[in-house]
PDB file of C-alpha atoms in Angstrom:
ATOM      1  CA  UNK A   1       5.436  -7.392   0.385  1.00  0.00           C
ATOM      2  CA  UNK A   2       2.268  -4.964   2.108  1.00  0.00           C
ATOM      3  CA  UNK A   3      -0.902  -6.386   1.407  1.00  0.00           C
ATOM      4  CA  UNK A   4       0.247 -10.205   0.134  1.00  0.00           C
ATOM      5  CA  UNK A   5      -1.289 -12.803   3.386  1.00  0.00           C
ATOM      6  CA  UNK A   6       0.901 -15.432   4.338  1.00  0.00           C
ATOM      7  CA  UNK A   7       0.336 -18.687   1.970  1.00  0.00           C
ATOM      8  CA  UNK A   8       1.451 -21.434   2.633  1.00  0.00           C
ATOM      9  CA  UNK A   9       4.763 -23.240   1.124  1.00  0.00           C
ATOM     10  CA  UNK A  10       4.097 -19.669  -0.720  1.00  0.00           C
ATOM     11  CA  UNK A  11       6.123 -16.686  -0.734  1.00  0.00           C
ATOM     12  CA  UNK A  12       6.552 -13.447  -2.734  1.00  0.00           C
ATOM     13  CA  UNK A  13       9.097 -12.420  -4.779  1.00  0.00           C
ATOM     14  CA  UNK A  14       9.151  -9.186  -6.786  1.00  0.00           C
ATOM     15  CA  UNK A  15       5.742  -9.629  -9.017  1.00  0.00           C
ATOM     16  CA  UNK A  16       5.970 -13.030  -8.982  1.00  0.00           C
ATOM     17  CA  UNK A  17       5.048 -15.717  -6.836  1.00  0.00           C
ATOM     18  CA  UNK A  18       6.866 -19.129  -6.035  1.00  0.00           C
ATOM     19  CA  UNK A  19       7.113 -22.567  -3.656  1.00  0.00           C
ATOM     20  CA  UNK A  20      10.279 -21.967  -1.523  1.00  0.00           C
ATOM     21  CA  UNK A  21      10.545 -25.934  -1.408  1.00  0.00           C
ATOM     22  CA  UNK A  22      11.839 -25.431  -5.039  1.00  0.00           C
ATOM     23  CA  UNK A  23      15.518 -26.048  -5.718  1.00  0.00           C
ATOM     24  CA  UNK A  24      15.141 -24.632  -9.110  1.00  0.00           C
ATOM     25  CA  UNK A  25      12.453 -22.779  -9.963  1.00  0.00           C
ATOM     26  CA  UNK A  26      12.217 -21.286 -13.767  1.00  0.00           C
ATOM     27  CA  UNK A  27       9.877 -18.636 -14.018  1.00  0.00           C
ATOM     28  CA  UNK A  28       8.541 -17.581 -17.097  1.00  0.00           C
ATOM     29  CA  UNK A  29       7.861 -14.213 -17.287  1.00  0.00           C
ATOM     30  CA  UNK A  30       5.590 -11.984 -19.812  1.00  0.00           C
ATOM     31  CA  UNK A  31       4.658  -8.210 -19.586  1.00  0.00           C
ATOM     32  CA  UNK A  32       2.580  -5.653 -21.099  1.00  0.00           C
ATOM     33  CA  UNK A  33       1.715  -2.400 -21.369  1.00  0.00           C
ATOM     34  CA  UNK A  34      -1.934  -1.605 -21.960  1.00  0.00           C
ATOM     35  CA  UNK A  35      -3.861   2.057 -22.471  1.00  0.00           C
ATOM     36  CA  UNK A  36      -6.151   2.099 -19.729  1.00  0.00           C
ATOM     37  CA  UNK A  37      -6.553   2.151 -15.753  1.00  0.00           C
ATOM     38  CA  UNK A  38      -5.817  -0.780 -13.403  1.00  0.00           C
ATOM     39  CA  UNK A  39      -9.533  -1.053 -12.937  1.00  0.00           C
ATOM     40  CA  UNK A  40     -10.561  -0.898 -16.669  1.00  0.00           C
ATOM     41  CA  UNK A  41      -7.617  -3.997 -17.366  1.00  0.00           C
ATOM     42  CA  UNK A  42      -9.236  -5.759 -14.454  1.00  0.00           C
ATOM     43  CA  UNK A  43     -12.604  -5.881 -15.567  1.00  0.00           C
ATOM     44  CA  UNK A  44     -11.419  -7.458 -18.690  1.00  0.00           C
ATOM     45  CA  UNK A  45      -9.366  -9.468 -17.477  1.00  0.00           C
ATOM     46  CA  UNK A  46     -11.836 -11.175 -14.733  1.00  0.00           C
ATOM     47  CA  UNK A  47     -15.240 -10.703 -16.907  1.00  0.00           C
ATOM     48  CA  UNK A  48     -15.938 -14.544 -17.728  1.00  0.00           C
ATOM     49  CA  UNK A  49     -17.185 -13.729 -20.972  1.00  0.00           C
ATOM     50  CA  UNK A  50     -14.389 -11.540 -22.163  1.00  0.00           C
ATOM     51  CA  UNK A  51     -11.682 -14.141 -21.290  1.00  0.00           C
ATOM     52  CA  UNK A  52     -12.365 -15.911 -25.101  1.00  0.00           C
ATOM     53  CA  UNK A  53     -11.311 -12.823 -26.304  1.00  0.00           C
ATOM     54  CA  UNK A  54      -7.526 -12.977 -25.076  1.00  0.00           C
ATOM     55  CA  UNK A  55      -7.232 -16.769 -23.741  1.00  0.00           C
ATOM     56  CA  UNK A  56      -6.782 -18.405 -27.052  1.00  0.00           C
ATOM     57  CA  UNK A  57     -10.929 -18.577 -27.337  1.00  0.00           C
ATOM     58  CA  UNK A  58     -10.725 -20.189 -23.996  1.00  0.00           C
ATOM     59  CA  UNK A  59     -14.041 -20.623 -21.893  1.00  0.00           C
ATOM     60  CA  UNK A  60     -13.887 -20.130 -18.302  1.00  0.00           C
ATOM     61  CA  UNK A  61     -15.904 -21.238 -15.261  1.00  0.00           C
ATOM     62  CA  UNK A  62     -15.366 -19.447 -11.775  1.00  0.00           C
ATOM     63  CA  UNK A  63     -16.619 -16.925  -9.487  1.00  0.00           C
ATOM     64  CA  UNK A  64     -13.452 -15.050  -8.851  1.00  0.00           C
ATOM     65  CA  UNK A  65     -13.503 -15.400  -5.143  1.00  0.00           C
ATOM     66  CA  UNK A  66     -10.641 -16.987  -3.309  1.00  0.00           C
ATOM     67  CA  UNK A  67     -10.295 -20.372  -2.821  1.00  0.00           C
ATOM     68  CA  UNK A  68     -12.723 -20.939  -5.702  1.00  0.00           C
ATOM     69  CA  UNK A  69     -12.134 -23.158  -8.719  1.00  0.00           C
ATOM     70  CA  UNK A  70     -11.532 -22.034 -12.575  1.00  0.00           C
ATOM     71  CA  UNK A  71     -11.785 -24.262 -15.048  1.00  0.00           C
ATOM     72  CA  UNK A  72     -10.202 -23.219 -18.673  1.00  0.00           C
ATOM     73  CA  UNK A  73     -11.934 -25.223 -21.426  1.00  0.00           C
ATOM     74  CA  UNK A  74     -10.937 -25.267 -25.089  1.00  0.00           C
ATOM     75  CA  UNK A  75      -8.742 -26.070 -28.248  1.00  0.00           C
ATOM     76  CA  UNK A  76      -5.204 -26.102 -28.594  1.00  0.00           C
ATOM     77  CA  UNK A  77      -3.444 -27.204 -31.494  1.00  0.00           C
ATOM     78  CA  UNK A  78      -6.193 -29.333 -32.530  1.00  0.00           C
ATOM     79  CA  UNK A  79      -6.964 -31.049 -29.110  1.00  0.00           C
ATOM     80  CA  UNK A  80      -9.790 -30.307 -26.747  1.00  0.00           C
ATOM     81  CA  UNK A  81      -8.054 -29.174 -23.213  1.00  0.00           C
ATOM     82  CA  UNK A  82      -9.457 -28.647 -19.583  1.00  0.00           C
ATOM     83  CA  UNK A  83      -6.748 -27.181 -17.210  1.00  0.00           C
ATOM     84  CA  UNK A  84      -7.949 -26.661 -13.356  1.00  0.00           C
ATOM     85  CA  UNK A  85      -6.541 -24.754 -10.924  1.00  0.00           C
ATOM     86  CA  UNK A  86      -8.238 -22.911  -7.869  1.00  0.00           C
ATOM     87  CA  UNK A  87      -8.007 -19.002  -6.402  1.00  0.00           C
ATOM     88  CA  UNK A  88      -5.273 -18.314  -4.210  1.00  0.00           C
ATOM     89  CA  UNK A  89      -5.226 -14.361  -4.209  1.00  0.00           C
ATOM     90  CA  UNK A  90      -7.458 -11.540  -5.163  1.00  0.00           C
ATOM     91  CA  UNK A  91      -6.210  -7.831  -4.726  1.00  0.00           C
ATOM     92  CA  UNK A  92      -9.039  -5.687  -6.696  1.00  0.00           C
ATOM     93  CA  UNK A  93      -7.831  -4.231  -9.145  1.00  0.00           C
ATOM     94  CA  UNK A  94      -4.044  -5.066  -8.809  1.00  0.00           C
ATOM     95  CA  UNK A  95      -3.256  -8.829  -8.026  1.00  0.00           C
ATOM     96  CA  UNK A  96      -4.775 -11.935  -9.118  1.00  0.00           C
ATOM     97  CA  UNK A  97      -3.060 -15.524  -7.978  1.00  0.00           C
ATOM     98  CA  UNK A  98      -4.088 -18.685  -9.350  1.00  0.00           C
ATOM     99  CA  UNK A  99      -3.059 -22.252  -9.326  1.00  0.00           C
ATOM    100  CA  UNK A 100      -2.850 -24.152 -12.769  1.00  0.00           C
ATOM    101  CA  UNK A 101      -2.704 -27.403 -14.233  1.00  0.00           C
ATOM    102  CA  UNK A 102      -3.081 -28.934 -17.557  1.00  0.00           C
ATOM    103  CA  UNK A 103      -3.432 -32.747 -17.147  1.00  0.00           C
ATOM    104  CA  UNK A 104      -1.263 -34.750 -19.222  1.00  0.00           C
ATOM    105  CA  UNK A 105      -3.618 -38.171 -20.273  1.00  0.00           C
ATOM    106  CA  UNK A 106      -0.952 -40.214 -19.674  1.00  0.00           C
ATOM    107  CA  UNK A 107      -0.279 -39.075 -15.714  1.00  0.00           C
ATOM    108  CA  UNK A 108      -2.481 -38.600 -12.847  1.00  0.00           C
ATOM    109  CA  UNK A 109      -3.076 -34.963 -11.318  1.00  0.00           C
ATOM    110  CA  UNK A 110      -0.210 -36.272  -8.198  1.00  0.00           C
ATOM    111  CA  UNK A 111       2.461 -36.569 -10.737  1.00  0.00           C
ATOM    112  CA  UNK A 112       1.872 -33.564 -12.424  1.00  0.00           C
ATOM    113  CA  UNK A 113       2.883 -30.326 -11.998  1.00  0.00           C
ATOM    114  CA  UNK A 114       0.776 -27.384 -10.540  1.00  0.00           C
ATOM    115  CA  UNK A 115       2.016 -24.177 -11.560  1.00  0.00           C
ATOM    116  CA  UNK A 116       1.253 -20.740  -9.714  1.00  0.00           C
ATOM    117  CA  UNK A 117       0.078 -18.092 -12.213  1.00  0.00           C
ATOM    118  CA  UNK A 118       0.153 -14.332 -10.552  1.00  0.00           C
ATOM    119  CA  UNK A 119      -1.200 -11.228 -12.400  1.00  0.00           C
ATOM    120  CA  UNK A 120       0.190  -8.096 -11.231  1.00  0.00           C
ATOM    121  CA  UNK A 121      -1.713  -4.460 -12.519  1.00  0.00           C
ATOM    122  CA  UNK A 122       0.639  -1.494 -11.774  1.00  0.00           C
ATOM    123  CA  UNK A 123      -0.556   1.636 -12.651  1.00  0.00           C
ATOM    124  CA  UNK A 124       1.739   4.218 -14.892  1.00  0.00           C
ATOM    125  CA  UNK A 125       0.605   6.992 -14.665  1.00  0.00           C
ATOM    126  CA  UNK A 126      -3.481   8.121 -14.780  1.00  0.00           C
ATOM    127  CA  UNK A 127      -3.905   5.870 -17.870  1.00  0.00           C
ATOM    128  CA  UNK A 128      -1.877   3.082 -18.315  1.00  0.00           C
ATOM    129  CA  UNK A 129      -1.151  -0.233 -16.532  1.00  0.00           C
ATOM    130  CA  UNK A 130       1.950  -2.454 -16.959  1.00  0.00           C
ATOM    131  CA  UNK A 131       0.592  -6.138 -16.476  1.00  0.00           C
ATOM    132  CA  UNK A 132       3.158  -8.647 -15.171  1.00  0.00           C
ATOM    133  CA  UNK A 133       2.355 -12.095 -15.602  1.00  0.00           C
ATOM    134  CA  UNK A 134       4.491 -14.989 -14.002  1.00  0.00           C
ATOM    135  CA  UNK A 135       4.185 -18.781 -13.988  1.00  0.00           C
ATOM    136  CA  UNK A 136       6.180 -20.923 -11.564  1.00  0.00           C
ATOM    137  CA  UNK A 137       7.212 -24.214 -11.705  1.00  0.00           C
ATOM    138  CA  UNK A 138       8.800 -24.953 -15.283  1.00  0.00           C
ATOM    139  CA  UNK A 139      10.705 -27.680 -15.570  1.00  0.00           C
ATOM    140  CA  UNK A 140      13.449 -26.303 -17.643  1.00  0.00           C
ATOM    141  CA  UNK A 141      14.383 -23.120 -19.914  1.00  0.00           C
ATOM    142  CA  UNK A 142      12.932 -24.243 -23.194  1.00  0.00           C
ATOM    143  CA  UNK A 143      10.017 -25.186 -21.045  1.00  0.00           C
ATOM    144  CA  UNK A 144      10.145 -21.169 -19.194  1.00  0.00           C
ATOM    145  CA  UNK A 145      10.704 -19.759 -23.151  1.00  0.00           C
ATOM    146  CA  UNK A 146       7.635 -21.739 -24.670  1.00  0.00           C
ATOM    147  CA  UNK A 147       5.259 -20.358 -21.610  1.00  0.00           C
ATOM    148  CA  UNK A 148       6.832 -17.122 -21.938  1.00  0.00           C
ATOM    149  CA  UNK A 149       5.860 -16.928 -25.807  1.00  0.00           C
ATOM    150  CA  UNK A 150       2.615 -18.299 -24.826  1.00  0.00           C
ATOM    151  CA  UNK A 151       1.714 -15.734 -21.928  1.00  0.00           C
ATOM    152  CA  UNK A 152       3.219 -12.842 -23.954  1.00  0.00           C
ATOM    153  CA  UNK A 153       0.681 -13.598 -27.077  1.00  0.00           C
ATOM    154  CA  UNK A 154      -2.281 -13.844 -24.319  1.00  0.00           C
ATOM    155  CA  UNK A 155      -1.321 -10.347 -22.529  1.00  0.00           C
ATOM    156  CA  UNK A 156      -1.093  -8.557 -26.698  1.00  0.00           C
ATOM    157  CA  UNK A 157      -4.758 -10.182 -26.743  1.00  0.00           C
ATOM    158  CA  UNK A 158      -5.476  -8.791 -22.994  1.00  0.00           C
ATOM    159  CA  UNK A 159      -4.530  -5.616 -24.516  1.00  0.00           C
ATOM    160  CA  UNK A 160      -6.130  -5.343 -27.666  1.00  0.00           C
ATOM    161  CA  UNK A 161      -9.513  -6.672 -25.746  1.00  0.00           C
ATOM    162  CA  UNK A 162      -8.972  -3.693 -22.996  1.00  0.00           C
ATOM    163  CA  UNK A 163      -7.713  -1.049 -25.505  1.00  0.00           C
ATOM    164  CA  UNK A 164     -10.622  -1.414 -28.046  1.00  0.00           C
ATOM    165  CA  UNK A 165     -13.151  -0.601 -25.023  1.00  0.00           C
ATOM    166  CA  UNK A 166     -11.539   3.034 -24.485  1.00  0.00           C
ATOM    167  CA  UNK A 167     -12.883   5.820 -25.922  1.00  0.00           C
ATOM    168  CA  UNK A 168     -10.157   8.385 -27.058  1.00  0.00           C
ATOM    169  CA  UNK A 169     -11.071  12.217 -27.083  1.00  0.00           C
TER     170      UNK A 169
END
């Protein structure tokens, strides 16, 4: 794939990106189609303060850059959450690669699984972008479906956040 650097135990596939130690790999998938430029999505999407807007009311703490952490704090279902992950990719305004991991409190970060979340912005047209999320690393297909419904509500909020900026003649 042009432009994606070698990562590795990484390697690209279609929009997606995935560990090619896995035997299975389930990888939930979740698109959208939003009104506006490439460049208009990605300053939503990677403005700290706008992420509350279409992360579930989700705080974030990072800088962006690659190799950086980000830190999502919040509530989910009632229970106060901090997932981690770090940086791997940033291809203004058309790729963003992260790792993630929500910590379970009864395993340690070594048992748990890191997933690899990869934004993908591809421009249709001279006013819309088609935003492909995917997450590696599911455990199973109910596990692929529930981050699938998950990443699909978060990408309508992505939207509506990006959307509501643009001014229509």
């Amino acid at each position: 794939m042009p432009g994606l650097p070698f990562l590795p135990g990484v390697c690209a596939v279609g929009s997606g990106v995935w560990d090619r130690n896995m035997t299975e790999n389930h990888v939930a998938t979740a698109t959208v189609q939003i009104r506006a430029t490439p460049q208009e999505v990605w300053a939503v999407l990677t403005d700290s303060a706008r992420v509350p807007e279409y992360m579930f009311g989700s705080e974030v703490e990072t800088d962006w850059t690659v190799g950086s952490p980000i830190v999502y704090r919040g509530e989910w279902e009632g229970r106060s959450f901090e997932d981690r992950g770090e940086v791997v990719l940033v291809e203004e305004p058309h790729r963003l690669v992260m790792t993630h991991f929500a910590p379970k409190p009864d395993q340690s970060e070594a048992t748990e699984v890191h997933h690899t979340v990869s934004y993908v912005l591809e421009p249709i047209g001279d006013d819309r972008t088609r935003v492909v999320l995917t997450q590696d690393h599911n455990a199973g297909k109910e596990e692929q479906e529930h981050a699938e419904a998950n990443w699909s509500a978060m990408l309508e909020a992505l939207r509506t956040a990006v959307e509501k900026d643009i001014v229509t003649d």
